Coordinates of C-alpha atoms and ligand atoms in Angstrom, one line a residue:
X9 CA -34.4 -85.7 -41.4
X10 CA -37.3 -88.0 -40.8
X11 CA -38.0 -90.5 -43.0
X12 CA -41.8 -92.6 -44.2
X13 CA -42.5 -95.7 -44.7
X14 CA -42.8 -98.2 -47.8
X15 CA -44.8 -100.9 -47.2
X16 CA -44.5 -104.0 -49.8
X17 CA -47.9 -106.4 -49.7
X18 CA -48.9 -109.2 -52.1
X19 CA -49.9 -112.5 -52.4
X20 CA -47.2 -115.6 -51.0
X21 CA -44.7 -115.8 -54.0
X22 CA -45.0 -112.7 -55.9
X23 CA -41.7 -111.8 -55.5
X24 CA -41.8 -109.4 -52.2
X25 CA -39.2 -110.3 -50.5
X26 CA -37.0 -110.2 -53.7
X27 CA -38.1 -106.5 -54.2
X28 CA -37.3 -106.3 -50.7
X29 CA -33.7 -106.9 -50.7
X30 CA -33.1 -105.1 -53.8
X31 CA -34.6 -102.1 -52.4
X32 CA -32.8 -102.5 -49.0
X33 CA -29.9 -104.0 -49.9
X34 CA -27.3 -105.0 -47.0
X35 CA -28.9 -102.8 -44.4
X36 CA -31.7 -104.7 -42.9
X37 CA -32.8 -105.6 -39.3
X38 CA -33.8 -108.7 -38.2
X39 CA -36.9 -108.8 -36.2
X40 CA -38.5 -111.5 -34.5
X41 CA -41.8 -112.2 -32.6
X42 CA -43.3 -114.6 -30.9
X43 CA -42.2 -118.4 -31.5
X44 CA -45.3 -119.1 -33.6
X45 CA -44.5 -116.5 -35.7
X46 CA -41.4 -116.2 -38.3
X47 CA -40.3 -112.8 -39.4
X48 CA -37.2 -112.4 -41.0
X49 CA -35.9 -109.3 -42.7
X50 CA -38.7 -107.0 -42.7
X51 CA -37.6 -104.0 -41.9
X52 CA -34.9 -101.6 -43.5
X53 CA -34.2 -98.5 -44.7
X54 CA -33.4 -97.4 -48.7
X55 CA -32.5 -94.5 -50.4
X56 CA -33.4 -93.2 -53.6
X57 CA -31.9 -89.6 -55.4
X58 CA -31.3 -88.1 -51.8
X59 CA -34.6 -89.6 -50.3
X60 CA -34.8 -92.0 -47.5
X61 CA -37.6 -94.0 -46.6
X62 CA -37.9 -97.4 -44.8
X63 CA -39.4 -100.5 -46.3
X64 CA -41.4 -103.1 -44.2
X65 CA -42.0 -106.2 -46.2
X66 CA -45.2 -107.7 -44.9
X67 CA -44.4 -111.3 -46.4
X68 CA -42.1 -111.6 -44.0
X69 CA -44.7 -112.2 -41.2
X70 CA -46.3 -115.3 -41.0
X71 CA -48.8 -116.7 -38.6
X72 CA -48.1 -120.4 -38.8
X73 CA -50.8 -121.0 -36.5
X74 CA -53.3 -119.7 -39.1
X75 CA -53.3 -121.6 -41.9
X76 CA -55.3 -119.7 -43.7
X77 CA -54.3 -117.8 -46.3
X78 CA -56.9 -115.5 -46.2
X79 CA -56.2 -114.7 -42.5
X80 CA -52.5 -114.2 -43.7
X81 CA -53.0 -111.4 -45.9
X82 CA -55.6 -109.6 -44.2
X83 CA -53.2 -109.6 -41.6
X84 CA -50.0 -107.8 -44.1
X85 CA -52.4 -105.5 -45.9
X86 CA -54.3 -104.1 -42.5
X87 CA -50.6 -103.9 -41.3
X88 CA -49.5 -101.8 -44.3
X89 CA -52.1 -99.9 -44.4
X90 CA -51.5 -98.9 -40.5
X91 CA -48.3 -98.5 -40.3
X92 CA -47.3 -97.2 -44.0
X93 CA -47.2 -93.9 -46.0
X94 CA -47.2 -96.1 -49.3
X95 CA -48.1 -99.4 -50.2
X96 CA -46.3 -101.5 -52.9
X97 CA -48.9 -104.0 -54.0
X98 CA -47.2 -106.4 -56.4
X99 CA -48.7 -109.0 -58.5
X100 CA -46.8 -111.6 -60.6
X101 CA -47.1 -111.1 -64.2
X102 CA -46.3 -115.3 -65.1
X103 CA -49.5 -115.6 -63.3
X104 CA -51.8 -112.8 -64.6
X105 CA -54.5 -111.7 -62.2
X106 CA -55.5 -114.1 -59.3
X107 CA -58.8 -114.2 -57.3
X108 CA -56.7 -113.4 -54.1
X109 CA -54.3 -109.9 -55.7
X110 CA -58.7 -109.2 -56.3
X111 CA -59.2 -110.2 -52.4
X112 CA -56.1 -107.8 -51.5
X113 CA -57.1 -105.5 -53.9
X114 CA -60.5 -105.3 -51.8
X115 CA -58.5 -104.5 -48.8
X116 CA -56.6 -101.9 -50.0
X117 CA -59.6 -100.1 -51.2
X118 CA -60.6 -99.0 -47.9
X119 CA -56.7 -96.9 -47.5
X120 CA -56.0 -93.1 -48.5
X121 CA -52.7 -94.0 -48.6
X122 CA -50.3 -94.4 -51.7
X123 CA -50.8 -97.9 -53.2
X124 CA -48.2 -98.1 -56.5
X125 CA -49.2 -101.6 -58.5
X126 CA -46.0 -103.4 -59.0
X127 CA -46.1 -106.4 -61.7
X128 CA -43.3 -108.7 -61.0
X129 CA -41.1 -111.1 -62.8
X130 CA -41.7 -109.6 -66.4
X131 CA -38.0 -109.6 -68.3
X132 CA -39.4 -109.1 -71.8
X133 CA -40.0 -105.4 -71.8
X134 CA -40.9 -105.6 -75.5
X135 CA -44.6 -107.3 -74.3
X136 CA -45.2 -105.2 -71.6
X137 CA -48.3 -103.2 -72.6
X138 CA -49.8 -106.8 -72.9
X139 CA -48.8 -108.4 -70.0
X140 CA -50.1 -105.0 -67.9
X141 CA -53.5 -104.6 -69.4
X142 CA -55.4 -107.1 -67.0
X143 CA -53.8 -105.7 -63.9
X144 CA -55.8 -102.3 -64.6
X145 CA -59.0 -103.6 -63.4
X146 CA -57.7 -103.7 -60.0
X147 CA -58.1 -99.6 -60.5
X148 CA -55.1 -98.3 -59.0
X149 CA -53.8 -97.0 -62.2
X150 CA -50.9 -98.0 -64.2
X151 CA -49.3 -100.6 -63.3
X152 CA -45.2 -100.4 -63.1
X153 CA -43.4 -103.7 -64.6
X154 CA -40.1 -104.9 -62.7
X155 CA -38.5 -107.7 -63.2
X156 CA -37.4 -107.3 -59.0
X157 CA -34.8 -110.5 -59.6
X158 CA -32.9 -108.8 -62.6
X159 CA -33.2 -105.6 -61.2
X160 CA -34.8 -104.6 -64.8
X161 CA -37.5 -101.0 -64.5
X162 CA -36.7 -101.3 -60.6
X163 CA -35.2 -97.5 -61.0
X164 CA -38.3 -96.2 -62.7
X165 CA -40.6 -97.8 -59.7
X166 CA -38.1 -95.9 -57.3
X167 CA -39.0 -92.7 -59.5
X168 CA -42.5 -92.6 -59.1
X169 CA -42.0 -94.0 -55.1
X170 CA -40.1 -91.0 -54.4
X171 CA -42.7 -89.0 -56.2
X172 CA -45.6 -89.9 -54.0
X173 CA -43.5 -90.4 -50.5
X174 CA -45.6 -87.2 -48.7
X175 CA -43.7 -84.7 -47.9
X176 CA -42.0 -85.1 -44.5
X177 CA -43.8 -82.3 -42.2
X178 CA -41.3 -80.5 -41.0
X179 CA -41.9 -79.8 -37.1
X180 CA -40.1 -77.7 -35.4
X181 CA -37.1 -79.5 -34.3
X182 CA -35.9 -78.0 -31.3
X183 CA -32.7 -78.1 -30.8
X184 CA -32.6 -78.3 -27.0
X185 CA -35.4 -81.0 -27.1
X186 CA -33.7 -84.2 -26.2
X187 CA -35.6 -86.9 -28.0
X188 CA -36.6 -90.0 -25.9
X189 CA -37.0 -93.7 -27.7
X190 CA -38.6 -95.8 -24.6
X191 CA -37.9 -99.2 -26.0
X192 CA -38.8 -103.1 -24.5
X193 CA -40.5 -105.9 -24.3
X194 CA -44.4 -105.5 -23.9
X195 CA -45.4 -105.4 -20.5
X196 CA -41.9 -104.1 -19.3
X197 CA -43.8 -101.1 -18.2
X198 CA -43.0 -98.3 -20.8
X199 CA -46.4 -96.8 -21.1
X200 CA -46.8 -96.3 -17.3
X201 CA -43.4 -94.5 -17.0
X202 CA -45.1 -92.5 -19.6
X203 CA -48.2 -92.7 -17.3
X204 CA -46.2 -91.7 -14.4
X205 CA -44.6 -88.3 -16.0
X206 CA -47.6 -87.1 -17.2
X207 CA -49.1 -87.6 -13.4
X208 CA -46.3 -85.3 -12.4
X209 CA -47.1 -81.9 -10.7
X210 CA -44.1 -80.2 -11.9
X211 CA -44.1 -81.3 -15.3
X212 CA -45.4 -79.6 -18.4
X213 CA -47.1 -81.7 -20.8
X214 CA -47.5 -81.5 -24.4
X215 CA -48.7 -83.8 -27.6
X216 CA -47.1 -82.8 -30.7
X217 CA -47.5 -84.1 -34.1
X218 CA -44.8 -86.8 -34.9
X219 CA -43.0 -87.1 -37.9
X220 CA -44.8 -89.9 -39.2
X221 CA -48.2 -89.8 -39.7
X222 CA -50.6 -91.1 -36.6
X223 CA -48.0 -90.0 -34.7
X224 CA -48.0 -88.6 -31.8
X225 CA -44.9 -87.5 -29.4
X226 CA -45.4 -86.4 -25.9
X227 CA -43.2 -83.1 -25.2
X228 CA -42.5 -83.2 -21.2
X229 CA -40.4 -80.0 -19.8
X230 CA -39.2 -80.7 -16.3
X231 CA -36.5 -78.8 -14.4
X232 CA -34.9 -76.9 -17.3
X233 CA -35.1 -79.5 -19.7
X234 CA -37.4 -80.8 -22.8
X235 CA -37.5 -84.4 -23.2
X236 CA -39.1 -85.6 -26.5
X237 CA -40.6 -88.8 -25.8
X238 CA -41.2 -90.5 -29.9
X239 CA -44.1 -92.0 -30.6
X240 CA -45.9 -92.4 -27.2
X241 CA -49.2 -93.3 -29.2
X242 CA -47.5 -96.0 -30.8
X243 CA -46.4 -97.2 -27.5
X244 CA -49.6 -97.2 -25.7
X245 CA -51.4 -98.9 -28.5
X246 CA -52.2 -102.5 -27.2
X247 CA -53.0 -104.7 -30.4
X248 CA -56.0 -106.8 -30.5
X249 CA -54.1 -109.8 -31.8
X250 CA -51.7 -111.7 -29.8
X251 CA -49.0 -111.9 -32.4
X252 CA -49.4 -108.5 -33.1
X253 CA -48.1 -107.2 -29.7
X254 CA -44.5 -108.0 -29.9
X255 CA -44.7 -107.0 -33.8
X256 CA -45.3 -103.6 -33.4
X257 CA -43.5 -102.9 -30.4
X258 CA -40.6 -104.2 -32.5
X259 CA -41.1 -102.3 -35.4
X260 CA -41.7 -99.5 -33.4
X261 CA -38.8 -99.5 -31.6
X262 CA -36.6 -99.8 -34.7
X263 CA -38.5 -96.5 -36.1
X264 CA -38.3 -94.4 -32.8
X265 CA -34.1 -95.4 -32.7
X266 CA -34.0 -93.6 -35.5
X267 CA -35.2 -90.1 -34.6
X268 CA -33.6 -90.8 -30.7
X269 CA -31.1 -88.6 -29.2
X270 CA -31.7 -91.2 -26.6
X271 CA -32.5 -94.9 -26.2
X272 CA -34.3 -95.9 -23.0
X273 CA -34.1 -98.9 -23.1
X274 CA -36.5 -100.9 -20.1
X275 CA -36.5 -104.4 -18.6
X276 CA -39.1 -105.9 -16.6
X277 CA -36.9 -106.8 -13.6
X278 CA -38.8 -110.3 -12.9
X279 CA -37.9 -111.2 -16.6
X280 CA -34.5 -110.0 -17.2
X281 CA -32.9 -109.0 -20.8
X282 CA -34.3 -111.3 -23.7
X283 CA -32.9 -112.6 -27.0
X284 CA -35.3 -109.5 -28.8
X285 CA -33.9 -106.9 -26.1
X286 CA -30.3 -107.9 -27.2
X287 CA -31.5 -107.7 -30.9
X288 CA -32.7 -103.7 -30.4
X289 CA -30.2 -103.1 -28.7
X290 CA -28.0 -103.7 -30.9
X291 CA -29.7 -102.0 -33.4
X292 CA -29.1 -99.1 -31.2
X293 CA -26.0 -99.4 -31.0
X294 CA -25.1 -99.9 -34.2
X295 CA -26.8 -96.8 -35.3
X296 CA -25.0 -95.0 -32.9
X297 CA -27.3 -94.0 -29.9
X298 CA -26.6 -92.8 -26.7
X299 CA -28.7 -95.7 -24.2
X300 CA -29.7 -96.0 -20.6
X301 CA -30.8 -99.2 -19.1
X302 CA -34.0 -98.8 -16.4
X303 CA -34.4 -102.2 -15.0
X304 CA -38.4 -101.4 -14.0
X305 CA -40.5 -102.7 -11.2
X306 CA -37.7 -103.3 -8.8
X307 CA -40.2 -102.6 -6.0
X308 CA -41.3 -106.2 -7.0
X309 CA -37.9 -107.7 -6.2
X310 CA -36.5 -109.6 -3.1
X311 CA -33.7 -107.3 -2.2
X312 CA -30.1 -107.3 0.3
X313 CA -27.5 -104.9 -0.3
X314 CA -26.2 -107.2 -3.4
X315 CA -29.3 -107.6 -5.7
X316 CA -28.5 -104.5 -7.3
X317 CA -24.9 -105.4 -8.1
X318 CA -25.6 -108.7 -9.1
X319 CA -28.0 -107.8 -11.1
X320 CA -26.0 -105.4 -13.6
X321 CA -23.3 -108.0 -13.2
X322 CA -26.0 -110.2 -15.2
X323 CA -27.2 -107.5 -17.4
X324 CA -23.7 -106.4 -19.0
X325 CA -23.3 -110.5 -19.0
X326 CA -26.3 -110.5 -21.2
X327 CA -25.4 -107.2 -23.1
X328 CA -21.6 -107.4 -23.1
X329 CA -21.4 -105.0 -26.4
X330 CA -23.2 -102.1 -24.4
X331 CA -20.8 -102.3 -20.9
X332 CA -20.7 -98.3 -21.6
X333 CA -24.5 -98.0 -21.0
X334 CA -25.3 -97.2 -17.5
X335 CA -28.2 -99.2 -15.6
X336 CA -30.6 -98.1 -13.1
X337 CA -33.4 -99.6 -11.2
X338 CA -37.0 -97.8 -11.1
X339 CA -40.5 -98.5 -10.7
X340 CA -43.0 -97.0 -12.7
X341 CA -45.4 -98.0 -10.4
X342 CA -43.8 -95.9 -7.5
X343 CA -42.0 -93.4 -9.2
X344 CA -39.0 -94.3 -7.7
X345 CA -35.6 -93.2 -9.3
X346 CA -37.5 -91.8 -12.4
X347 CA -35.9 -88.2 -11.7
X348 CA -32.7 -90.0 -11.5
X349 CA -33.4 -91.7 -14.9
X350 CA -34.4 -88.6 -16.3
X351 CA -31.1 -87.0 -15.3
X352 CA -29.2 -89.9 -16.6
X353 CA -30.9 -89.7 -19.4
X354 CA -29.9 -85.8 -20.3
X355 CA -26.2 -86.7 -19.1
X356 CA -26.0 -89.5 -21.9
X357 CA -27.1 -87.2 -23.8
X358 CA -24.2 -84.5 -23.2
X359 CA -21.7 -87.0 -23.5
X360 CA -23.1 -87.7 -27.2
X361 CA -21.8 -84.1 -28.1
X362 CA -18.8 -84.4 -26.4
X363 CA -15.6 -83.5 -28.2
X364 CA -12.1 -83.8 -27.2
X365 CA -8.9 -81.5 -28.5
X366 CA -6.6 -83.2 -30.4
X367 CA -3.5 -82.3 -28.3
X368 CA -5.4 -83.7 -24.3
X369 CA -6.6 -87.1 -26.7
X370 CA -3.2 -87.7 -27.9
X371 CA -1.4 -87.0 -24.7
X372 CA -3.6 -89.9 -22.8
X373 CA -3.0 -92.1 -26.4
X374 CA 0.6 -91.7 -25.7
X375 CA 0.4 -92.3 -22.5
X376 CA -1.9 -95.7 -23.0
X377 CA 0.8 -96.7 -25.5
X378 CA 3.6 -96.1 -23.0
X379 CA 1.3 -98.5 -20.2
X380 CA 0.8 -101.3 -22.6
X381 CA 3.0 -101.9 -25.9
X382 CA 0.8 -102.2 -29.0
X383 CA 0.2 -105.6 -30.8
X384 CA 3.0 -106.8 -33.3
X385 CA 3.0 -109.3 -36.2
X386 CA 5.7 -110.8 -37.5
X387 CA 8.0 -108.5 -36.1
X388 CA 6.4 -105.6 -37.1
X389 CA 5.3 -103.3 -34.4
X390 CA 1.6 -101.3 -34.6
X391 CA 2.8 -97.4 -34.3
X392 CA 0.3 -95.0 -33.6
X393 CA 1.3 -91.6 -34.9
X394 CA -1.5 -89.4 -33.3
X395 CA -5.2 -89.9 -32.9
X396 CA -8.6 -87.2 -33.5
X397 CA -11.9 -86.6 -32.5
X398 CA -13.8 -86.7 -35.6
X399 CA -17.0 -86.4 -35.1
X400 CA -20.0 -86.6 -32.3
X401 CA -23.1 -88.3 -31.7
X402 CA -21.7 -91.0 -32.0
X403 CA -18.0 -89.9 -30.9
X404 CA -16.0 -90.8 -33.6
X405 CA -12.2 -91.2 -34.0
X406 CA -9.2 -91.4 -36.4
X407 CA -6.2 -93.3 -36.0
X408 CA -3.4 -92.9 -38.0
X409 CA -1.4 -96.2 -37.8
X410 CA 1.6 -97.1 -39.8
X411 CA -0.6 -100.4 -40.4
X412 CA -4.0 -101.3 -40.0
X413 CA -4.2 -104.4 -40.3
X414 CA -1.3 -104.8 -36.9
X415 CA -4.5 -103.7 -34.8
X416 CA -6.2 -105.9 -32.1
X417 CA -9.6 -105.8 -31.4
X418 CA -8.0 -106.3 -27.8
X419 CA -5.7 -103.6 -28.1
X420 CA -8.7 -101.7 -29.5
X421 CA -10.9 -102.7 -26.8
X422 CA -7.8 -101.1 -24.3
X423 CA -7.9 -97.7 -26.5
X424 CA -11.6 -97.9 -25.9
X425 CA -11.4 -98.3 -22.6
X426 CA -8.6 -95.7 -21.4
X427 CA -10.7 -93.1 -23.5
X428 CA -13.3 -93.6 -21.7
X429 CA -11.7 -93.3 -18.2
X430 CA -10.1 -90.1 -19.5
X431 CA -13.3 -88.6 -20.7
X432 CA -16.2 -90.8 -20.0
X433 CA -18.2 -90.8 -23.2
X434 CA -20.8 -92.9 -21.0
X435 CA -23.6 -94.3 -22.5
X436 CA -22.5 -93.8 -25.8
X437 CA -21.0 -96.2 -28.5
X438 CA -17.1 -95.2 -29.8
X439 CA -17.1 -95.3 -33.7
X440 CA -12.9 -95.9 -34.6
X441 CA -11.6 -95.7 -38.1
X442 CA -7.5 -96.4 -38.7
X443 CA -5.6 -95.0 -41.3
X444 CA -2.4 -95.7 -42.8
X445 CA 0.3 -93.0 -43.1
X446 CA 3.6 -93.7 -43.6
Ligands
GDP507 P1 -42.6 -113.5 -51.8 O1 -43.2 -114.7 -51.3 O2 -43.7 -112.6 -52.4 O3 -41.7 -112.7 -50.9 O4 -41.7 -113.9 -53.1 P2 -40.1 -114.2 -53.2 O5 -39.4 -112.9 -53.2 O6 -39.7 -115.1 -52.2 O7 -40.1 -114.8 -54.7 C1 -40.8 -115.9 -55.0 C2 -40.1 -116.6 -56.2 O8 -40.2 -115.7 -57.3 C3 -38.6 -116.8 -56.0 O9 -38.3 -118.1 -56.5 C4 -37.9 -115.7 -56.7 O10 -36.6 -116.1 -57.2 C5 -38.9 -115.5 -57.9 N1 -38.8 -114.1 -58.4 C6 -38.8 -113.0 -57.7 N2 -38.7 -111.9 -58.6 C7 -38.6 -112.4 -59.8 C8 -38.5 -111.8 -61.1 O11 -38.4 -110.6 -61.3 N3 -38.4 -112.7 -62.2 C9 -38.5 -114.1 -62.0 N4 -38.5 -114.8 -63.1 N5 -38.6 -114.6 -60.8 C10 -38.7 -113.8 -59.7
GDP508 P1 -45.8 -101.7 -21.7 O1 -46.4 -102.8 -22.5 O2 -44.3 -101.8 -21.7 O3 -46.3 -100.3 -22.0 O4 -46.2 -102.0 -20.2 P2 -47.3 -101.3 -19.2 O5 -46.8 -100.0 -18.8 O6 -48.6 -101.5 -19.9 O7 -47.1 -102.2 -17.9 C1 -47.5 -103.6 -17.9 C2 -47.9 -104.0 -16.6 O8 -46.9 -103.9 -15.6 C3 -49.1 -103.2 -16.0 O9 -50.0 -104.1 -15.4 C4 -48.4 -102.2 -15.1 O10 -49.3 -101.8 -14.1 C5 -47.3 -103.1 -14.5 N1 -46.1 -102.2 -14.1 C6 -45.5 -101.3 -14.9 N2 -44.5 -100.8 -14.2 C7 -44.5 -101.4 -13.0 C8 -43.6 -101.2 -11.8 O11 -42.7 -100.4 -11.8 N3 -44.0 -102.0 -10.7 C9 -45.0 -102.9 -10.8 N4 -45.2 -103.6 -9.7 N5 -45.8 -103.0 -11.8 C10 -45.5 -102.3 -12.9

């Protein structure tokens, strides 16, 4: 299911990031933009009685090249109030009500989202009602008191969050739609591959609502197949401020992973793969997605019959976690390769669903085993009893193991690889679990 978007916004030293982290927990993603500009863990996703909903903690952003505060936070509230369904506005109770929550308070006015007004840092409950009443003149109703360090009331806030998350609207979710994240680096050229589909003759082109709300997914139907591309207004918005640019195409891509089938992932072939590129990628890959590289604007490039080799020789370099992702070199400019890409792109996609028998996986395991001995410790010898197929998208697999802990990653990283000559699984991560039977 899809999931919306918490927004937390505030004044420096409030306690965001604090209420952050307790509503994230471990599973957050680092995002990063432009050197002037530090972001650290702004983005991740929560869960609260069944609902799921990711949190974006504006504090985290800070333009160090304006100093002013003022700048600062009509920056984080204009970004909530873009990119969220509701806003946490917290204010710190130690310090009552300051001329700047008044300032944010302005800001937030001009929304129709969701703003819940969070006062932070109060651990005496039995004082509440007083320490509350001045933060009703900001008029967005009662106020909820947390104590976001302690952890105190932080289940009650989650209550009436979940009560006011909108309903998600349920679009159709074709089933033989494959769904399309077109992630990189701005500039890398993913809104004129978009550009260049929609120019086609023989494609079919459709806007559909997306599952959050300003956005908008382009459906295109070529040959026999429906490709989903997420979010294509979010990818062909160019921000008016600089720092903003490599922002939201971050946060972007980290939302649009998460409803993919398939990651398309695309590097501008003068630049080559970045530090952020590595970063989303393997976000992607953690989360289980099938990926194709397109290295775009290769009718720029100075080529001989090596370039291309060399250059996926660099890119795996760069990538080495993802040496299961295919590559392939296009222009968006020329159209050149994109039918391929789109093929490659379905392919991946079959291979996410692909499930192998128990009795062919265990005849190559044996067979692997037979090739090259398993690791040993202390005399003790790894034995694999039989492996299984547990699961798809991504493929998933059980090994049962006399002892866990006598596994390699290398020896792993051999399974891996023999599995994948067997049965290809390309483009797609391989999730493997051990267990112990004796
Ligand atoms: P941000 O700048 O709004 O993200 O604020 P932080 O989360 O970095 O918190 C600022 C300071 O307030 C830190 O020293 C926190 O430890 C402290 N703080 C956060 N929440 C609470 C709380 O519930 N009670 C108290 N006493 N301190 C808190
Ligand atoms: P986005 O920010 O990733 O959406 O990138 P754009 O699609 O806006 O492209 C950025 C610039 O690169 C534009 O000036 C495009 O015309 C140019 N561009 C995109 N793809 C290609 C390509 O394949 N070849 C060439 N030569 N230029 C391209």
């Amino acid at each position: 299911m899809a999931k919306t978007t918490v927004a937390i916004v505030g004044r420096p030293n409030v306690g965001k990031s604090t209420l952050f982290n307790r509503l994230v927990g471990g599973r957050r993603a680092i995002v990063e933009g432009e050197p002037n500009v530090t972001r650290d863990r702004i983005y991740g996703e929560s869960e609260w009685t069944g609902r799921k909903f990711n949190v974006i903690d504006t504090g985290g952003i800070v333009l160090h090249d304006q100093d002013k505060i003022k700048n600062q936070i009509k920056y984080q509230a204009e970004l909530a109030m873009e990119e969220a369904d509701v806003i946490l506005f917290v204010v710190d109770a130690r310090d009552g009500l300051t001329g700047v929550d008044e300032e944010i308070a302005q800001l937030l006015y001009r929304t129709n989202k969701e703003v819940i007004l969070v006062v932070n840092k109060v651990e005496d409950f039995s004082h509440q009602e007083e320490i509350s009443w001045e933060f009703y003149s900001l008029g967005f109703g009662d106020p909820i008191p947390i104590s976001a360090e302690h952890g105190k009331n932080t289940g009650e806030l989650l209550d009436v969050l979940v009560s006011k998350l909108p309903e998600v609207e349920t679009v159709e979710e074709d089933s033989d739609q494959i769904k399309v994240a077109v992630i990189g680096k701005p500039n890398a050229g993913k809104s004129s591959l978009i550009n260049y589909l929609l120019g086609q003759e023989r494609v079919i082109v459709s806007d559909m609502p997306g599952t959050t709300r300003d956005a908008v997914d382009t459906l295109i139907e070529w040959k026999e197949n429906k490709f989903n591309f997420i979010d294509t207004a979010g990818l062909r918005r160019k921000s008016r401020v600089k720092e903003d640019i490599e922002y939201y195409s971050n946060l972007r891509a980290l939302r649009s992973i998460d409803r993919a089938d398939a990651v398309l992932m695309m590097i501008d072939a003068e630049k080559g793969v970045t530090d952020q590129d590595k970063k989303i990628a393997g976000y992607a890959h953690d989360e289980g997605k099938a990926m194709v590289i397109a290295v775009n604007k290769w009718d720029l490039m100075d080529k001989n019959s090596k370039t291309m080799q060399n250059y996926t020789d660099e890119v795996y370099f760069q990538l080495k976690f993802l040496n299961y992702v295919p590559v392939t070199y296009i222009s968006a400019l020329t159209g050149e390769r994109i039918e391929e890409l789109l093929s490659l792109v379905e392919f991946v996609v079959d291979q996410s669903n692909l499930r192998i028998k128990t009795g062919i996986l265990n005849e190559v395991i044996s067979e692997a085993v037979q090739l090259r001995e398993p690791p040993s410790r202390k005399g003790k010898r790894l034995k694999i009893y039989y492996g299984s197929q547990v699961g798809i998208k991504p493929p998933t697999f059980v090994f049962f193991v006399n002892d866990p802990n006598l596994m390699h990653f290398a020896y792993q990283r051999y399974l891996e690889n023999v599995l994948r000559e067997a049965f290809g699984y390309v483009g797609n991560p391989m999730l493997f679990k051990l267990k112990q039977r004796n």
